[in-house]
Amino acid sequence: MSKFTSLHEFIMDRQAEFPFASGELSRLLNDIALASKIVSRDVRRAGLVDHILGAQGETNIQGEDQQKLDVVADEQFIKMFQFGGEVCGIASEENDDFMAFENEEAKNGKYVVLFDPLDGSSNIDVNVSIGTIFSIYRRISPDGTKATLADMLQKGTRQVAAGYVLYGSSTMLVYSTGHGVNGFTLDPSIGEFCLSHPAMKMPETSRLYSMNEGNIDICHQGIQDYIKYCQGEEKETGRPYSGRYIGSLVADFHRSLIKGGIYIYPAVPSAPKGKLRLLYECNPLAMIAEQAGGIATTGYERIMEVEPTELHQRVPYIVGSKKMVQQVLDLIQKADLK
Ligand code: AHG
Ligand code: MN
Ligand code: MN
């Protein structure tokens, strides 16, 4: 039997690996863990508290209904970032514009955080897994000044850390600082995240595919060809594959990370650039995927190389096991040549 490792201990032990290693990134990661415990508690209680459930009656900039828990989670994380001392500004999926903090504590913060406070929020009132996704960058504007839009619009390759929290049958925090991926499970009895999934690696292939198949006839021919391949029958390769689509990107991604698989959200006529947001969803999960041996692409470009031009930018997204994503890329290329 070995002693368990808490997230806090783990972060401290690994501090030397961090770029700049001043302890600030460690504190920021610990702040994220603390905020996510609070949000986890609120998520767990949501079904009990009538006034937390249901749409708040407002729509966010992307025209989607905001659920109350979206707002609760957004505010919780913002508070943690604003007063934690490490962050000078943030951008969140729930807010139209980025925020440059002007309070004393934030003035010397060296980092910006971009995040999706609650991903999969349409699943809240049916008690299905949801999550938080975050992405951390070093600011590029001078220290001590106000954070700028340019701090927020950095390429995914510049992320210094990224991760997600999954509020599933248990709460898990998975993150990377560019030295592999580690997963921690919250033990609610002691209120600690414990290292449960060290050095996570995404299997190179699997027989699970994940896509909203309502979009099948209206997406790129190469993707249609891939889904048809998955559905085809072939004894040697064990096809047909199984379709798994939760509708919470974090949960679908987490399954692919552990069991292998592919997640596809293509461009469709109603969302010609795709539905998922580059900065809050695609880049952080792309960093985790790549660090675990997987691939994240638009179909034409590595996700983390996409040059961001606006905060709420959307991109087509294909992420998952290396061999599966490679096969889709080949089929896209083939279809384009026809
Ligand atoms: P969010 O709840 O943060 O707006 O994100 C929802 C996203 C993602 O989590 C999910 O995979 C996708 O939207 C589902 O979209 P469809 O309902 O179009 O399949
Ligand atoms: Mn989301
Ligand atoms: Mn969201």
Coordinates of C-alpha atoms and ligand atoms in Angstrom, one line a residue:
M1 CA 0.0 0.0 0.0
S2 CA 1.3 3.4 -0.8
K3 CA 0.4 6.9 0.6
F4 CA -1.9 8.8 -1.6
T5 CA -0.7 12.0 -3.3
S6 CA -2.9 15.1 -3.1
L7 CA -3.1 17.5 -6.0
H8 CA -1.5 20.2 -3.8
E9 CA 1.5 18.0 -3.0
F10 CA 1.8 17.0 -6.7
I11 CA 1.8 20.6 -7.9
M12 CA 4.4 21.5 -5.3
D13 CA 6.6 18.5 -6.2
R14 CA 6.4 19.3 -9.9
Q15 CA 7.0 23.1 -9.5
A16 CA 10.5 22.9 -10.9
E17 CA 9.1 21.7 -14.3
F18 CA 7.1 24.9 -14.8
P19 CA 8.3 27.6 -17.1
F20 CA 9.6 30.4 -14.9
A21 CA 9.1 28.2 -11.7
S22 CA 8.3 31.2 -9.4
G23 CA 5.5 29.5 -7.6
E24 CA 2.8 31.6 -9.2
L25 CA 1.6 29.0 -11.6
S26 CA 1.4 26.5 -8.7
R27 CA -0.7 28.9 -6.7
L28 CA -2.9 29.5 -9.7
L29 CA -3.5 25.8 -10.2
N30 CA -4.3 25.4 -6.6
D31 CA -6.8 28.3 -6.9
I32 CA -8.5 26.5 -9.8
A33 CA -8.7 23.4 -7.8
L34 CA -10.3 25.3 -4.9
A35 CA -12.8 27.1 -7.2
S36 CA -13.7 23.8 -8.8
K37 CA -14.5 22.2 -5.5
I38 CA -16.9 24.9 -4.7
V39 CA -18.5 24.6 -8.2
S40 CA -18.6 20.8 -7.7
R41 CA -20.5 21.3 -4.5
D42 CA -23.0 23.6 -6.3
V43 CA -23.4 21.2 -9.2
R44 CA -24.1 18.3 -6.7
R45 CA -26.7 20.4 -5.0
A46 CA -28.4 21.7 -8.1
G47 CA -31.0 19.1 -8.3
L48 CA -32.1 19.9 -4.8
V49 CA -32.2 23.6 -5.0
D50 CA -35.1 24.7 -7.1
H51 CA -33.9 28.2 -7.7
I52 CA -30.6 27.0 -9.1
L53 CA -32.1 24.8 -11.8
G54 CA -33.4 26.0 -15.1
A55 CA -32.6 28.8 -17.5
Q56 CA -31.9 32.2 -16.1
G57 CA -33.9 33.9 -18.8
E58 CA -30.9 35.6 -20.4
T59 CA -28.9 34.6 -23.4
N60 CA -25.1 34.8 -23.8
I61 CA -23.3 36.4 -26.7
Q62 CA -23.6 33.3 -28.7
G63 CA -27.4 33.3 -28.4
E64 CA -27.6 30.3 -26.1
D65 CA -29.7 30.1 -23.0
Q66 CA -27.7 30.7 -19.9
Q67 CA -28.4 28.2 -17.2
K68 CA -28.1 29.6 -13.6
L69 CA -25.3 27.3 -12.8
D70 CA -23.3 28.7 -15.8
V71 CA -23.4 32.1 -14.1
V72 CA -22.7 30.7 -10.6
A73 CA -19.6 28.8 -12.0
D74 CA -18.5 31.8 -14.0
E75 CA -18.6 34.1 -11.0
Q76 CA -16.9 31.6 -8.7
F77 CA -13.9 31.2 -11.1
I78 CA -13.7 35.0 -11.8
K79 CA -13.6 35.8 -8.1
M80 CA -10.8 33.3 -7.6
F81 CA -8.8 34.7 -10.5
Q82 CA -9.4 38.3 -9.7
F83 CA -8.3 38.0 -6.1
G84 CA -5.7 35.2 -6.3
G85 CA -2.8 37.5 -7.2
E86 CA -1.6 35.6 -10.3
V87 CA -4.0 36.6 -13.0
C88 CA -4.3 40.0 -14.6
G89 CA -7.3 39.3 -16.8
I90 CA -9.6 36.6 -18.1
A91 CA -11.9 35.7 -20.9
S92 CA -14.9 33.4 -20.4
E93 CA -17.4 31.9 -22.7
E94 CA -20.2 33.5 -20.7
N95 CA -19.0 37.1 -21.0
D96 CA -19.1 39.2 -24.2
D97 CA -15.8 40.8 -23.6
F98 CA -12.6 39.9 -21.7
M99 CA -12.0 41.4 -18.3
A100 CA -8.8 43.3 -17.4
F101 CA -8.7 43.3 -13.6
E102 CA -7.9 46.6 -12.0
N103 CA -7.8 45.7 -8.4
E104 CA -4.6 45.8 -6.3
E105 CA -4.2 42.0 -6.0
A106 CA -4.4 41.4 -9.8
K107 CA -2.1 44.3 -10.9
N108 CA 1.0 42.2 -11.0
G109 CA -0.5 39.0 -12.2
K110 CA 1.5 37.4 -14.9
Y111 CA -1.1 35.1 -16.3
V112 CA -4.4 35.3 -18.2
V113 CA -7.0 32.5 -18.0
L114 CA -9.5 31.6 -20.7
F115 CA -12.2 29.3 -19.7
D116 CA -15.6 27.7 -20.2
P117 CA -17.1 27.7 -16.7
L118 CA -19.7 25.1 -17.4
D119 CA -19.4 23.0 -20.5
G120 CA -22.4 20.8 -21.5
S121 CA -24.8 23.0 -19.5
S122 CA -27.8 21.9 -21.5
N123 CA -27.2 18.6 -19.6
I124 CA -27.6 20.2 -16.1
D125 CA -31.3 19.6 -15.7
V126 CA -31.1 16.0 -16.8
N127 CA -28.4 15.2 -14.3
V128 CA -25.7 14.3 -16.9
S129 CA -22.0 15.0 -16.6
I130 CA -20.8 18.6 -17.2
G131 CA -17.4 20.2 -16.7
T132 CA -15.1 23.3 -16.6
I133 CA -12.4 23.8 -19.2
F134 CA -9.4 26.2 -18.7
S135 CA -6.4 27.4 -20.5
I136 CA -3.6 29.5 -19.0
Y137 CA -1.2 31.8 -20.9
R138 CA 1.6 34.1 -19.8
R139 CA 0.6 37.7 -20.5
I140 CA 2.4 39.4 -23.4
S141 CA 1.6 42.9 -22.3
P142 CA 4.1 44.5 -19.8
D143 CA 3.7 43.5 -16.2
G144 CA 1.9 46.0 -14.1
T145 CA -0.2 47.3 -17.0
K146 CA -3.8 46.4 -17.8
A147 CA -4.4 43.1 -19.6
T148 CA -5.1 43.5 -23.4
L149 CA -7.0 41.7 -26.0
A150 CA -3.7 40.5 -27.5
D151 CA -3.0 38.7 -24.1
M152 CA -6.2 36.7 -24.8
L153 CA -5.7 36.0 -28.5
Q154 CA -2.6 33.8 -28.3
K155 CA -2.1 30.6 -30.2
G156 CA -2.8 27.4 -28.4
T157 CA 0.9 26.4 -28.7
R158 CA 1.6 29.2 -26.2
Q159 CA -0.5 27.7 -23.4
V160 CA 1.6 27.1 -20.3
A161 CA -1.1 24.9 -18.7
A162 CA -4.5 23.6 -19.6
G163 CA -7.0 21.3 -18.1
Y164 CA -10.6 20.5 -17.2
V165 CA -12.7 19.5 -14.3
L166 CA -15.4 16.8 -14.9
Y167 CA -18.4 16.8 -12.6
G168 CA -19.3 13.2 -13.4
S169 CA -20.1 10.3 -11.2
S170 CA -17.1 11.6 -9.3
T171 CA -15.4 14.9 -9.8
M172 CA -12.0 14.8 -11.6
L173 CA -9.4 17.4 -12.4
V174 CA -7.2 16.6 -15.3
Y175 CA -4.4 19.0 -16.3
S176 CA -1.1 19.4 -18.1
T177 CA 1.7 21.9 -17.9
G178 CA 3.4 20.5 -21.0
H179 CA 4.9 17.5 -19.2
G180 CA 2.3 14.9 -19.7
V181 CA -1.2 14.6 -18.3
N182 CA -2.3 13.7 -14.8
G183 CA -5.7 13.1 -13.4
F184 CA -7.0 13.6 -9.9
T185 CA -10.2 12.4 -8.3
L186 CA -11.9 14.4 -5.6
D187 CA -12.5 12.5 -2.4
P188 CA -15.5 14.3 -1.1
S189 CA -15.0 12.9 2.4
I190 CA -11.7 14.8 2.8
G191 CA -12.2 17.5 0.2
E192 CA -9.0 16.7 -1.6
F193 CA -8.2 15.9 -5.2
C194 CA -6.1 12.7 -5.1
L195 CA -3.8 11.5 -7.9
S196 CA -5.8 8.7 -9.4
H197 CA -4.6 8.7 -13.1
P198 CA -0.9 9.4 -13.3
A199 CA 0.8 9.9 -16.7
M200 CA -2.4 9.5 -18.8
K201 CA -2.0 8.2 -22.3
M202 CA -4.7 8.1 -24.9
P203 CA -4.9 4.7 -26.6
E204 CA -3.8 5.0 -30.3
T205 CA -7.1 3.6 -31.5
S206 CA -10.4 2.2 -30.2
R207 CA -13.8 1.3 -31.5
L208 CA -15.7 4.3 -30.1
Y209 CA -16.7 7.3 -32.1
S210 CA -18.5 10.4 -30.9
M211 CA -20.4 12.9 -33.0
N212 CA -23.9 14.4 -33.1
E213 CA -25.1 12.2 -35.9
G214 CA -28.0 14.6 -36.6
N215 CA -25.3 16.4 -38.5
I216 CA -24.2 13.5 -40.6
D217 CA -25.8 14.4 -43.9
I218 CA -24.7 18.1 -43.7
C219 CA -21.1 17.8 -42.9
H220 CA -17.9 17.3 -45.0
Q221 CA -17.9 14.3 -47.3
G222 CA -14.7 13.0 -45.7
I223 CA -16.3 13.0 -42.2
Q224 CA -19.4 11.3 -43.7
D225 CA -17.1 8.7 -45.2
Y226 CA -15.4 8.1 -41.8
I227 CA -18.6 7.7 -39.9
K228 CA -19.8 5.2 -42.6
Y229 CA -16.5 3.4 -42.1
C230 CA -17.2 3.2 -38.4
Q231 CA -20.6 1.8 -39.0
G232 CA -19.5 -0.7 -41.6
E233 CA -19.3 -4.4 -40.8
E234 CA -16.0 -6.2 -40.9
K235 CA -15.1 -9.1 -38.6
E236 CA -11.3 -8.6 -38.6
T237 CA -11.4 -4.9 -37.5
G238 CA -14.3 -5.4 -35.1
R239 CA -16.6 -3.0 -36.9
P240 CA -19.2 -1.7 -36.5
Y241 CA -17.8 0.6 -33.9
S242 CA -20.0 1.9 -31.0
G243 CA -21.3 5.4 -31.1
R244 CA -21.1 7.4 -27.9
Y245 CA -22.3 11.0 -27.6
I246 CA -23.0 12.6 -24.3
G247 CA -23.4 16.2 -25.6
S248 CA -20.9 17.5 -23.0
L249 CA -17.6 17.9 -24.8
V250 CA -15.6 17.4 -21.5
A251 CA -17.3 14.1 -20.8
D252 CA -17.0 12.9 -24.4
F253 CA -13.3 13.9 -24.4
H254 CA -12.6 12.3 -21.1
R255 CA -13.9 9.0 -22.3
S256 CA -11.8 9.2 -25.4
L257 CA -8.7 10.1 -23.2
I258 CA -9.2 7.0 -21.1
K259 CA -10.7 4.4 -23.5
G260 CA -9.5 5.9 -26.8
G261 CA -11.9 7.2 -29.4
I262 CA -12.6 10.2 -31.6
Y263 CA -14.8 13.2 -31.1
I264 CA -16.0 15.2 -34.1
Y265 CA -17.9 18.5 -34.2
P266 CA -17.8 19.5 -37.9
A267 CA -18.7 22.7 -39.7
V268 CA -22.4 22.5 -40.6
P269 CA -24.7 25.0 -42.4
S270 CA -26.0 26.4 -39.2
A271 CA -22.5 26.7 -37.7
P272 CA -20.3 27.2 -40.8
K273 CA -17.1 27.5 -38.7
G274 CA -18.1 24.7 -36.3
K275 CA -19.8 25.1 -33.0
L276 CA -17.0 24.8 -30.5
R277 CA -14.9 27.7 -29.3
L278 CA -11.2 27.8 -30.1
L279 CA -10.1 29.6 -27.0
Y280 CA -12.3 28.1 -24.3
E281 CA -12.8 24.6 -25.4
C282 CA -10.7 23.4 -28.4
N283 CA -7.2 24.7 -27.4
P284 CA -7.1 23.5 -23.8
L285 CA -8.4 20.0 -24.8
A286 CA -6.0 20.0 -27.7
M287 CA -3.1 20.5 -25.4
I288 CA -4.3 17.6 -23.2
A289 CA -4.9 15.4 -26.2
E290 CA -1.4 16.1 -27.6
Q291 CA 0.3 15.7 -24.3
A292 CA -1.4 12.3 -24.0
G293 CA -0.4 11.2 -27.5
G294 CA -3.5 12.2 -29.4
I295 CA -4.3 14.7 -32.2
A296 CA -6.5 17.8 -32.4
T297 CA -7.2 19.3 -35.8
T298 CA -9.7 21.4 -37.7
G299 CA -9.4 18.8 -40.5
Y300 CA -6.9 21.0 -42.2
E301 CA -4.8 22.6 -39.5
R302 CA -3.4 21.6 -36.1
I303 CA -5.8 23.3 -33.6
M304 CA -3.0 24.8 -31.5
E305 CA -1.6 26.5 -34.6
V306 CA -4.9 28.3 -35.5
E307 CA -4.3 32.1 -35.2
P308 CA -7.0 33.5 -33.0
T309 CA -8.6 36.6 -34.4
E310 CA -11.6 37.0 -32.0
L311 CA -12.5 35.9 -28.5
H312 CA -15.5 33.8 -29.3
Q313 CA -14.0 32.3 -32.5
R314 CA -15.3 28.9 -33.4
V315 CA -13.6 26.1 -35.3
P316 CA -14.5 22.6 -36.7
Y317 CA -13.0 20.1 -34.2
I318 CA -11.7 16.6 -34.6
V319 CA -9.9 15.3 -31.5
G320 CA -8.9 11.9 -30.2
S321 CA -6.8 8.8 -30.7
K322 CA -4.0 9.3 -33.2
K323 CA -4.8 6.6 -35.7
M324 CA -8.5 7.4 -35.8
V325 CA -7.9 11.1 -36.3
Q326 CA -5.3 10.4 -39.0
Q327 CA -7.9 8.2 -40.8
V328 CA -10.4 11.1 -40.9
L329 CA -7.7 13.5 -42.1
D330 CA -6.9 11.0 -45.0
L331 CA -10.6 10.7 -45.9
I332 CA -11.0 14.5 -45.9
Q333 CA -8.1 14.9 -48.2
K334 CA -9.4 12.1 -50.5
A335 CA -12.8 13.7 -50.7
D336 CA -11.3 17.1 -51.5
L337 CA -9.4 15.6 -54.4
K338 CA -12.5 14.2 -56.0
Ligands
AHG1 P1 -21.7 24.7 -23.6 O1 -22.6 24.0 -22.7 O2 -20.4 25.2 -22.9 O3 -22.3 25.8 -24.5 O4 -21.0 23.7 -24.7 C1 -21.9 22.8 -25.4 C2 -21.1 22.1 -26.5 C3 -20.3 20.9 -26.1 O5 -20.2 20.7 -24.7 C4 -21.1 19.8 -26.7 O6 -20.2 18.8 -27.1 C5 -21.8 20.4 -27.8 O7 -22.0 21.8 -27.5 C6 -23.1 19.8 -28.1 O8 -23.7 20.4 -29.2 P2 -24.9 19.7 -30.0 O9 -26.1 19.8 -29.1 O10 -25.1 20.6 -31.2 O11 -24.5 18.3 -30.4
MN2 MN -18.7 24.4 -23.7
MN3 MN -20.3 26.7 -21.2

